PDB file of C-alpha atoms and ligand atoms in Angstrom:
ATOM      1  CA  MET O   1     -47.673 -75.138  42.682  1.00 52.00           C
ATOM      2  CA  ASN O   2     -47.697 -71.546  43.463  1.00 63.00           C
ATOM      3  CA  GLY O   3     -49.854 -71.714  47.180  1.00 66.00           C
ATOM      4  CA  GLY O   4     -52.549 -71.317  45.346  1.00 77.00           C
ATOM      5  CA  PHE O   5     -52.014 -67.823  44.667  1.00 90.00           C
ATOM      6  CA  ARG O   6     -53.396 -66.159  41.157  1.00 95.00           C
ATOM      7  CA  PRO O   7     -51.436 -62.919  40.003  1.00 97.00           C
ATOM      8  CA  ARG O   8     -53.412 -61.309  37.420  1.00 97.00           C
ATOM      9  CA  VAL O   9     -50.020 -59.556  36.718  1.00 97.00           C
ATOM     10  CA  GLY O  10     -46.568 -60.655  36.585  1.00 97.00           C
ATOM     11  CA  VAL O  11     -43.969 -58.117  36.526  1.00 96.00           C
ATOM     12  CA  ILE O  12     -40.360 -58.490  35.542  1.00 94.00           C
ATOM     13  CA  LEU O  13     -37.731 -56.109  37.010  1.00 88.00           C
ATOM     14  CA  GLY O  14     -34.518 -55.261  35.291  1.00 79.00           C
ATOM     15  CA  SER O  15     -30.860 -54.128  36.809  1.00 65.00           C
ATOM     16  CA  GLY O  16     -31.373 -52.239  39.407  1.00 66.00           C
ATOM     17  CA  LEU O  17     -35.016 -52.188  39.781  1.00 69.00           C
ATOM     18  CA  GLY O  18     -35.968 -54.193  43.033  1.00 71.00           C
ATOM     19  CA  ALA O  19     -37.450 -51.395  44.298  1.00 72.00           C
ATOM     20  CA  VAL O  20     -40.660 -51.860  43.107  1.00 75.00           C
ATOM     21  CA  ALA O  21     -41.718 -54.929  44.833  1.00 81.00           C
ATOM     22  CA  ASP O  22     -41.442 -53.369  47.576  1.00 83.00           C
ATOM     23  CA  ALA O  23     -44.703 -51.699  46.953  1.00 83.00           C
ATOM     24  CA  ILE O  24     -46.403 -55.391  47.691  1.00 89.00           C
ATOM     25  CA  GLN O  25     -48.466 -55.677  50.537  1.00 83.00           C
ATOM     26  CA  ASN O  26     -47.470 -58.724  53.204  1.00 86.00           C
ATOM     27  CA  PRO O  27     -45.370 -60.073  50.257  1.00 92.00           C
ATOM     28  CA  VAL O  28     -44.726 -63.918  50.361  1.00 93.00           C
ATOM     29  CA  VAL O  29     -41.182 -64.569  48.680  1.00 92.00           C
ATOM     30  CA  ILE O  30     -40.115 -67.321  46.318  1.00 93.00           C
ATOM     31  CA  GLY O  31     -36.614 -68.140  45.833  1.00 92.00           C
ATOM     32  CA  TYR O  32     -36.190 -68.788  41.971  1.00 92.00           C
ATOM     33  CA  GLU O  33     -34.087 -72.034  43.367  1.00 91.00           C
ATOM     34  CA  GLU O  34     -37.460 -73.718  44.024  1.00 92.00           C
ATOM     35  CA  LEU O  35     -39.190 -73.178  40.661  1.00 93.00           C
ATOM     36  CA  PRO O  36     -38.003 -75.535  37.678  1.00 92.00           C
ATOM     37  CA  GLY O  37     -36.235 -73.911  34.806  1.00 93.00           C
ATOM     38  CA  PHE O  38     -35.763 -70.405  36.468  1.00 94.00           C
ATOM     39  CA  PRO O  39     -32.508 -68.776  36.207  1.00 91.00           C
ATOM     40  CA  ARG O  40     -29.703 -68.540  39.032  1.00 80.00           C
ATOM     41  CA  PRO O  41     -29.271 -64.522  38.038  1.00 62.00           C
ATOM     42  CA  THR O  42     -25.515 -64.104  38.087  1.00 61.00           C
ATOM     43  CA  VAL O  43     -25.333 -60.210  37.199  1.00 59.00           C
ATOM     44  CA  ALA O  44     -25.092 -57.725  40.337  1.00 61.00           C
ATOM     45  CA  GLY O  45     -28.932 -55.961  40.872  1.00 55.00           C
ATOM     46  CA  HIS O  46     -30.632 -59.388  40.071  1.00 55.00           C
ATOM     47  CA  ALA O  47     -32.091 -60.497  43.477  1.00 74.00           C
ATOM     48  CA  GLY O  48     -33.624 -64.000  41.881  1.00 89.00           C
ATOM     49  CA  GLN O  49     -36.966 -64.377  43.666  1.00 91.00           C
ATOM     50  CA  VAL O  50     -40.525 -63.542  43.215  1.00 93.00           C
ATOM     51  CA  VAL O  51     -42.588 -61.575  45.650  1.00 93.00           C
ATOM     52  CA  GLN O  52     -46.217 -62.006  45.836  1.00 95.00           C
ATOM     53  CA  GLY O  53     -49.117 -59.924  46.882  1.00 95.00           C
ATOM     54  CA  LEU O  54     -51.214 -57.177  46.311  1.00 94.00           C
ATOM     55  CA  ILE O  55     -50.610 -53.993  44.884  1.00 91.00           C
ATOM     56  CA  ALA O  56     -53.755 -51.748  45.317  1.00 88.00           C
ATOM     57  CA  GLY O  57     -56.001 -55.217  45.923  1.00 91.00           C
ATOM     58  CA  VAL O  58     -54.459 -56.432  42.303  1.00 94.00           C
ATOM     59  CA  PRO O  59     -53.002 -59.526  42.586  1.00 96.00           C
ATOM     60  CA  VAL O  60     -49.340 -59.463  41.174  1.00 96.00           C
ATOM     61  CA  ALA O  61     -46.188 -61.550  41.022  1.00 96.00           C
ATOM     62  CA  ILE O  62     -42.929 -59.848  40.541  1.00 94.00           C
ATOM     63  CA  LEU O  63     -40.134 -61.366  39.081  1.00 94.00           C
ATOM     64  CA  GLN O  64     -36.572 -59.743  40.395  1.00 90.00           C
ATOM     65  CA  GLY O  65     -34.132 -60.989  38.421  1.00 87.00           C
ATOM     66  CA  ARG O  66     -34.415 -62.610  34.705  1.00 90.00           C
ATOM     67  CA  ALA O  67     -31.638 -64.419  32.506  1.00 91.00           C
ATOM     68  CA  HIS O  68     -29.861 -62.688  29.438  1.00 93.00           C
ATOM     69  CA  LEU O  69     -28.718 -63.976  26.735  1.00 95.00           C
ATOM     70  CA  TYR O  70     -24.870 -63.033  27.375  1.00 95.00           C
ATOM     71  CA  GLU O  71     -24.888 -65.051  30.577  1.00 91.00           C
ATOM     72  CA  GLY O  72     -25.194 -68.268  28.252  1.00 92.00           C
ATOM     73  CA  GLY O  73     -27.727 -70.371  30.474  1.00 91.00           C
ATOM     74  CA  PRO O  74     -29.903 -72.611  28.551  1.00 93.00           C
ATOM     75  CA  ILE O  75     -32.362 -70.867  26.686  1.00 93.00           C
ATOM     76  CA  ASP O  76     -35.160 -72.158  28.417  1.00 93.00           C
ATOM     77  CA  GLU O  77     -34.070 -69.793  31.454  1.00 94.00           C
ATOM     78  CA  LEU O  78     -35.970 -66.912  29.558  1.00 96.00           C
ATOM     79  CA  ARG O  79     -39.139 -68.934  28.665  1.00 97.00           C
ATOM     80  CA  ALA O  80     -39.815 -70.776  31.906  1.00 97.00           C
ATOM     81  CA  PRO O  81     -40.241 -67.400  34.519  1.00 97.00           C
ATOM     82  CA  VAL O  82     -42.790 -66.247  31.412  1.00 98.00           C
ATOM     83  CA  ARG O  83     -44.492 -69.450  31.196  1.00 98.00           C
ATOM     84  CA  TRP O  84     -44.853 -70.084  35.087  1.00 97.00           C
ATOM     85  CA  LEU O  85     -46.618 -66.521  35.195  1.00 98.00           C
ATOM     86  CA  LYS O  86     -49.015 -67.610  32.051  1.00 98.00           C
ATOM     87  CA  ALA O  87     -49.670 -71.459  34.106  1.00 97.00           C
ATOM     88  CA  ALA O  88     -50.463 -69.470  37.812  1.00 96.00           C
ATOM     89  CA  GLY O  89     -53.199 -67.954  35.860  1.00 97.00           C
ATOM     90  CA  ALA O  90     -51.513 -64.106  34.876  1.00 98.00           C
ATOM     91  CA  GLU O  91     -52.902 -62.324  31.842  1.00 98.00           C
ATOM     92  CA  ILE O  92     -50.444 -59.345  31.556  1.00 98.00           C
ATOM     93  CA  LEU O  93     -46.909 -59.241  32.000  1.00 98.00           C
ATOM     94  CA  VAL O  94     -45.088 -55.934  32.710  1.00 97.00           C
ATOM     95  CA  GLN O  95     -41.357 -55.556  32.053  1.00 97.00           C
ATOM     96  CA  THR O  96     -38.977 -53.401  33.168  1.00 94.00           C
ATOM     97  CA  ASN O  97     -35.178 -52.744  31.715  1.00 93.00           C
ATOM     98  CA  ALA O  98     -32.413 -50.692  32.022  1.00 91.00           C
ATOM     99  CA  ALA O  99     -31.682 -48.769  28.773  1.00 95.00           C
ATOM    100  CA  GLY O 100     -29.438 -46.544  26.202  1.00 96.00           C
ATOM    101  CA  SER O 101     -31.218 -44.065  24.757  1.00 97.00           C
ATOM    102  CA  LEU O 102     -30.881 -42.706  21.468  1.00 98.00           C
ATOM    103  CA  ARG O 103     -32.826 -39.706  21.507  1.00 97.00           C
ATOM    104  CA  ALA O 104     -30.603 -36.922  23.065  1.00 95.00           C
ATOM    105  CA  GLU O 105     -34.025 -35.150  24.817  1.00 96.00           C
ATOM    106  CA  VAL O 106     -34.808 -38.178  26.425  1.00 96.00           C
ATOM    107  CA  GLY O 107     -31.761 -38.722  29.092  1.00 93.00           C
ATOM    108  CA  PRO O 108     -30.828 -40.777  31.956  1.00 92.00           C
ATOM    109  CA  GLY O 109     -33.226 -40.958  34.613  1.00 91.00           C
ATOM    110  CA  ARG O 110     -36.219 -40.501  32.387  1.00 94.00           C
ATOM    111  CA  LEU O 111     -38.731 -43.954  31.662  1.00 96.00           C
ATOM    112  CA  MET O 112     -39.873 -44.759  27.934  1.00 98.00           C
ATOM    113  CA  ALA O 113     -42.785 -46.613  27.217  1.00 98.00           C
ATOM    114  CA  ILE O 114     -42.126 -49.471  25.045  1.00 98.00           C
ATOM    115  CA  THR O 115     -44.183 -49.109  21.706  1.00 98.00           C
ATOM    116  CA  ASP O 116     -42.008 -51.981  19.779  1.00 98.00           C
ATOM    117  CA  HIS O 117     -38.806 -53.780  19.342  1.00 98.00           C
ATOM    118  CA  ILE O 118     -36.524 -54.240  16.902  1.00 98.00           C
ATOM    119  CA  ASN O 119     -34.689 -58.169  17.836  1.00 98.00           C
ATOM    120  CA  LEU O 120     -30.926 -57.669  16.984  1.00 98.00           C
ATOM    121  CA  THR O 121     -29.733 -59.987  19.406  1.00 98.00           C
ATOM    122  CA  GLY O 122     -29.411 -62.861  16.462  1.00 97.00           C
ATOM    123  CA  THR O 123     -31.262 -65.571  17.915  1.00 97.00           C
ATOM    124  CA  ASN O 124     -35.075 -65.930  18.489  1.00 98.00           C
ATOM    125  CA  VAL O 125     -36.351 -67.775  21.865  1.00 98.00           C
ATOM    126  CA  LEU O 126     -38.602 -70.051  20.439  1.00 98.00           C
ATOM    127  CA  ILE O 127     -35.997 -71.710  17.880  1.00 97.00           C
ATOM    128  CA  GLY O 128     -36.649 -75.508  18.803  1.00 97.00           C
ATOM    129  CA  PRO O 129     -39.383 -77.740  18.887  1.00 97.00           C
ATOM    130  CA  ASN O 130     -42.361 -75.617  19.315  1.00 98.00           C
ATOM    131  CA  ASP O 131     -45.358 -77.296  22.303  1.00 97.00           C
ATOM    132  CA  ASP O 132     -48.721 -76.773  20.519  1.00 97.00           C
ATOM    133  CA  SER O 133     -50.409 -76.753  23.998  1.00 97.00           C
ATOM    134  CA  ILE O 134     -48.285 -73.519  24.766  1.00 97.00           C
ATOM    135  CA  GLY O 135     -48.367 -71.316  21.466  1.00 98.00           C
ATOM    136  CA  PRO O 136     -48.635 -71.483  17.790  1.00 98.00           C
ATOM    137  CA  ARG O 137     -45.437 -72.840  16.021  1.00 98.00           C
ATOM    138  CA  PHE O 138     -45.369 -68.956  14.367  1.00 98.00           C
ATOM    139  CA  PRO O 139     -46.647 -66.849  16.521  1.00 98.00           C
ATOM    140  CA  SER O 140     -47.997 -63.078  15.334  1.00 98.00           C
ATOM    141  CA  MET O 141     -45.851 -60.119  16.866  1.00 98.00           C
ATOM    142  CA  GLY O 142     -48.305 -57.711  15.728  1.00 98.00           C
ATOM    143  CA  GLN O 143     -49.173 -55.368  18.309  1.00 97.00           C
ATOM    144  CA  ALA O 144     -46.562 -57.200  20.917  1.00 98.00           C
ATOM    145  CA  TYR O 145     -46.898 -54.407  22.804  1.00 98.00           C
ATOM    146  CA  ASP O 146     -50.630 -54.148  23.856  1.00 98.00           C
ATOM    147  CA  PRO O 147     -52.277 -50.657  22.804  1.00 98.00           C
ATOM    148  CA  ALA O 148     -54.676 -50.463  25.380  1.00 97.00           C
ATOM    149  CA  LEU O 149     -52.159 -51.366  28.268  1.00 98.00           C
ATOM    150  CA  LEU O 150     -50.007 -48.204  26.633  1.00 98.00           C
ATOM    151  CA  SER O 151     -52.530 -46.107  26.929  1.00 98.00           C
ATOM    152  CA  GLN O 152     -53.224 -47.248  30.503  1.00 97.00           C
ATOM    153  CA  LEU O 153     -49.150 -46.281  30.824  1.00 98.00           C
ATOM    154  CA  ARG O 154     -49.549 -43.101  29.470  1.00 98.00           C
ATOM    155  CA  ALA O 155     -52.482 -41.867  31.629  1.00 97.00           C
ATOM    156  CA  ALA O 156     -51.374 -43.624  34.520  1.00 97.00           C
ATOM    157  CA  ALA O 157     -47.984 -41.054  33.860  1.00 97.00           C
ATOM    158  CA  ALA O 158     -50.015 -37.928  32.973  1.00 97.00           C
ATOM    159  CA  GLN O 159     -51.888 -38.407  36.447  1.00 96.00           C
ATOM    160  CA  LEU O 160     -48.972 -38.183  38.154  1.00 95.00           C
ATOM    161  CA  GLY O 161     -46.866 -35.827  36.293  1.00 95.00           C
ATOM    162  CA  ILE O 162     -44.464 -37.890  35.370  1.00 95.00           C
ATOM    163  CA  PRO O 163     -42.969 -37.563  31.618  1.00 95.00           C
ATOM    164  CA  LEU O 164     -43.163 -40.636  29.738  1.00 97.00           C
ATOM    165  CA  ALA O 165     -41.067 -40.981  26.489  1.00 98.00           C
ATOM    166  CA  GLU O 166     -42.382 -43.689  24.239  1.00 98.00           C
ATOM    167  CA  GLY O 167     -40.132 -45.806  21.373  1.00 98.00           C
ATOM    168  CA  VAL O 168     -38.866 -48.754  19.671  1.00 98.00           C
ATOM    169  CA  TYR O 169     -36.586 -50.862  22.169  1.00 98.00           C
ATOM    170  CA  THR O 170     -34.074 -52.641  20.730  1.00 98.00           C
ATOM    171  CA  GLY O 171     -32.736 -55.965  21.919  1.00 98.00           C
ATOM    172  CA  TRP O 172     -29.117 -56.338  21.596  1.00 98.00           C
ATOM    173  CA  SER O 173     -27.392 -59.821  22.715  1.00 97.00           C
ATOM    174  CA  GLY O 174     -24.555 -58.021  24.912  1.00 94.00           C
ATOM    175  CA  PRO O 175     -22.287 -58.499  27.065  1.00 97.00           C
ATOM    176  CA  ALA O 176     -20.430 -55.743  25.006  1.00 97.00           C
ATOM    177  CA  PHE O 177     -22.359 -52.764  24.966  1.00 97.00           C
ATOM    178  CA  GLU O 178     -22.608 -51.265  20.963  1.00 98.00           C
ATOM    179  CA  THR O 179     -20.107 -49.474  19.210  1.00 97.00           C
ATOM    180  CA  ALA O 180     -20.840 -45.938  18.096  1.00 97.00           C
ATOM    181  CA  ALA O 181     -21.473 -47.011  14.996  1.00 98.00           C
ATOM    182  CA  GLU O 182     -23.969 -49.599  15.760  1.00 98.00           C
ATOM    183  CA  ILE O 183     -25.800 -47.066  17.276  1.00 98.00           C
ATOM    184  CA  ARG O 184     -25.827 -44.863  14.309  1.00 98.00           C
ATOM    185  CA  ALA O 185     -27.245 -48.133  12.206  1.00 98.00           C
ATOM    186  CA  ILE O 186     -29.747 -48.461  15.005  1.00 98.00           C
ATOM    187  CA  ARG O 187     -31.092 -44.968  14.496  1.00 98.00           C
ATOM    188  CA  ILE O 188     -31.111 -45.686  11.332  1.00 98.00           C
ATOM    189  CA  LEU O 189     -33.117 -48.648  11.658  1.00 98.00           C
ATOM    190  CA  GLY O 190     -35.817 -47.112  13.934  1.00 98.00           C
ATOM    191  CA  GLY O 191     -34.714 -47.666  17.235  1.00 98.00           C
ATOM    192  CA  ASP O 192     -35.128 -45.381  20.224  1.00 98.00           C
ATOM    193  CA  ALA O 193     -33.578 -47.262  22.693  1.00 98.00           C
ATOM    194  CA  VAL O 194     -31.148 -50.233  23.202  1.00 98.00           C
ATOM    195  CA  GLY O 195     -30.819 -52.663  25.707  1.00 98.00           C
ATOM    196  CA  MET O 196     -29.464 -56.023  26.380  1.00 97.00           C
ATOM    197  CA  SER O 197     -33.636 -57.990  27.805  1.00 96.00           C
ATOM    198  CA  THR O 198     -36.799 -57.801  27.139  1.00 97.00           C
ATOM    199  CA  VAL O 199     -37.497 -58.770  23.747  1.00 98.00           C
ATOM    200  CA  HIS O 200     -36.922 -62.530  24.304  1.00 98.00           C
ATOM    201  CA  GLU O 201     -39.606 -62.408  27.091  1.00 98.00           C
ATOM    202  CA  THR O 202     -42.203 -60.032  24.860  1.00 98.00           C
ATOM    203  CA  ILE O 203     -41.902 -63.102  22.141  1.00 98.00           C
ATOM    204  CA  VAL O 204     -42.539 -65.920  24.718  1.00 98.00           C
ATOM    205  CA  ALA O 205     -45.236 -64.154  26.387  1.00 98.00           C
ATOM    206  CA  ARG O 206     -46.998 -63.386  22.973  1.00 98.00           C
ATOM    207  CA  HIS O 207     -46.526 -66.626  22.081  1.00 98.00           C
ATOM    208  CA  CYS O 208     -48.470 -68.453  25.162  1.00 98.00           C
ATOM    209  CA  GLY O 209     -51.500 -65.269  24.953  1.00 98.00           C
ATOM    210  CA  LEU O 210     -49.820 -63.169  27.364  1.00 98.00           C
ATOM    211  CA  ARG O 211     -50.561 -58.938  26.811  1.00 98.00           C
ATOM    212  CA  VAL O 212     -47.440 -57.068  27.183  1.00 98.00           C
ATOM    213  CA  ALA O 213     -46.348 -53.617  28.428  1.00 98.00           C
ATOM    214  CA  ALA O 214     -42.886 -52.356  29.008  1.00 98.00           C
ATOM    215  CA  ILE O 215     -40.780 -49.543  30.346  1.00 97.00           C
ATOM    216  CA  SER O 216     -37.319 -48.642  29.687  1.00 96.00           C
ATOM    217  CA  ALA O 217     -35.509 -46.958  32.791  1.00 93.00           C
ATOM    218  CA  ILE O 218     -32.589 -44.974  30.593  1.00 94.00           C
ATOM    219  CA  THR O 219     -29.684 -45.194  32.075  1.00 90.00           C
ATOM    220  CA  ASN O 220     -27.350 -42.921  29.668  1.00 92.00           C
ATOM    221  CA  LEU O 221     -27.165 -41.808  26.181  1.00 95.00           C
ATOM    222  CA  ALA O 222     -26.030 -44.933  23.695  1.00 97.00           C
ATOM    223  CA  GLU O 223     -22.389 -45.023  22.502  1.00 96.00           C
ATOM    224  CA  GLY O 224     -21.059 -42.165  20.959  1.00 94.00           C
ATOM    225  CA  MET O 225     -23.493 -39.931  22.470  1.00 94.00           C
ATOM    226  CA  GLY O 226     -22.855 -39.196  26.047  1.00 80.00           C
ATOM    227  CA  GLU O 227     -19.468 -38.071  27.970  1.00 79.00           C
ATOM    228  CA  VAL O 228     -20.298 -40.738  30.432  1.00 75.00           C
ATOM    229  CA  PRO O 229     -18.322 -44.409  29.548  1.00 75.00           C
ATOM    230  CA  LEU O 230     -20.585 -47.007  29.602  1.00 72.00           C
ATOM    231  CA  SER O 231     -19.986 -49.454  32.192  1.00 76.00           C
ATOM    232  CA  HIS O 232     -23.029 -51.992  34.676  1.00 76.00           C
ATOM    233  CA  GLU O 233     -21.775 -49.667  37.681  1.00 76.00           C
ATOM    234  CA  GLN O 234     -23.091 -46.728  35.708  1.00 70.00           C
ATOM    235  CA  THR O 235     -26.367 -48.298  34.710  1.00 72.00           C
ATOM    236  CA  LEU O 236     -27.352 -49.352  38.301  1.00 74.00           C
ATOM    237  CA  ALA O 237     -26.580 -45.761  39.767  1.00 69.00           C
ATOM    238  CA  ASP O 238     -28.737 -44.597  36.893  1.00 70.00           C
ATOM    239  CA  ALA O 239     -31.529 -47.318  37.012  1.00 72.00           C
ATOM    240  CA  ALA O 240     -32.124 -45.944  40.740  1.00 73.00           C
ATOM    241  CA  ARG O 241     -32.687 -42.309  39.505  1.00 71.00           C
ATOM    242  CA  ALA O 242     -35.118 -43.718  37.450  1.00 82.00           C
ATOM    243  CA  ALA O 243     -36.641 -46.376  40.011  1.00 84.00           C
ATOM    244  CA  GLU O 244     -38.836 -44.252  41.887  1.00 85.00           C
ATOM    245  CA  ASP O 245     -40.886 -42.325  38.908  1.00 91.00           C
ATOM    246  CA  LEU O 246     -40.952 -46.242  37.722  1.00 91.00           C
ATOM    247  CA  VAL O 247     -42.455 -47.503  41.423  1.00 89.00           C
ATOM    248  CA  ARG O 248     -45.046 -44.759  41.463  1.00 92.00           C
ATOM    249  CA  LEU O 249     -45.919 -45.575  37.555  1.00 95.00           C
ATOM    250  CA  LEU O 250     -46.222 -49.115  37.823  1.00 94.00           C
ATOM    251  CA  VAL O 251     -48.184 -48.630  41.010  1.00 92.00           C
ATOM    252  CA  ALA O 252     -50.800 -46.466  39.666  1.00 94.00           C
ATOM    253  CA  PHE O 253     -50.683 -48.656  36.301  1.00 96.00           C
ATOM    254  CA  ILE O 254     -51.724 -51.507  38.725  1.00 94.00           C
ATOM    255  CA  ALA O 255     -54.181 -49.803  40.786  1.00 92.00           C
ATOM    256  CA  ALA O 256     -56.214 -48.721  37.619  1.00 92.00           C
ATOM    257  CA  LEU O 257     -56.263 -52.183  36.408  1.00 92.00           C
ATOM    258  CA  ALA O 258     -58.752 -52.939  39.527  1.00 86.00           C
ATOM    259  CA  THR O 259     -61.331 -50.722  37.991  1.00 80.00           C
ATOM    260  CA  ASP O 260     -61.068 -52.391  34.278  1.00 72.00           C
TER     261      ASP O 260
HETATM  262  N1  LIG E   1     -26.796 -50.360  25.473  1.00 66.37           N
HETATM  263  C1  LIG E   1     -27.216 -51.668  25.379  1.00 66.37           C
HETATM  264  N2  LIG E   1     -27.729 -52.446  27.518  1.00 66.37           N
HETATM  265  C2  LIG E   1     -27.786 -50.832  28.270  1.00 66.37           C
HETATM  266  C3  LIG E   1     -27.127 -49.762  27.756  1.00 66.37           C
HETATM  267  C4  LIG E   1     -26.733 -49.429  26.806  1.00 66.37           C
HETATM  268  O1  LIG E   1     -26.627 -48.334  26.211  1.00 66.37           O
HETATM  269  N3  LIG E   1     -27.521 -48.999  28.792  1.00 66.37           N
HETATM  270  C5  LIG E   1     -28.617 -50.222  29.690  1.00 66.37           C
HETATM  271  N4  LIG E   1     -28.332 -51.018  29.221  1.00 66.37           N
END
């Protein structure tokens, strides 16, 4: 189903972060239209293709583009890509996203490793009949973000001299950004960053037994904290600023997997 290529690591890239795929040597590209159940991304900054190949000798499949709840498509578009990675042989899912920061000291252009999440999207991607051959009806979300992978991210960032914040990512359905009052509520709940993706794919990944690591590229201070009005254009511009560090961090992280 995948030309015999067996990725060890699957990477889902967030808005404006497609440059990570440029790190693959001799990439083989598959359009999402060839893959059953995959979304047709409708949002600028999301390409809609899988780029496969080696990064530092480690077989990876990079998914450029993801479905979001706010696009209103079939919920299976959030499940199919993650389950496809699992079926193709992946052990690890790495996710990146663009997010707003609730911590003033972690501003635009910074990276934050996700230690845990709060799903405030109002739904759960596993609602519906459960396929027991994929995973259990009631999967645990304990250690949803793999502690060993988190330490490896930390080590790679330290080696490169990239400051890496750590915190709780809050999933928000969008498409409207949060109000300032909602941001104050999220802060009280324990959120450090907020964005419109990631939590669903993490749930699907844990359900089918993939280990998860995730990094937010901070594109703005959350509503009510900064001067710049929030917009998708602003998200893409600041994602590009963080992308350079993110590419270096992901490549070092994946390269370190070759030896463990
Ligand atoms: N809120 C929600 N999603 C986002 C934000 C934000 O402030 N920034 C980038 N994605």
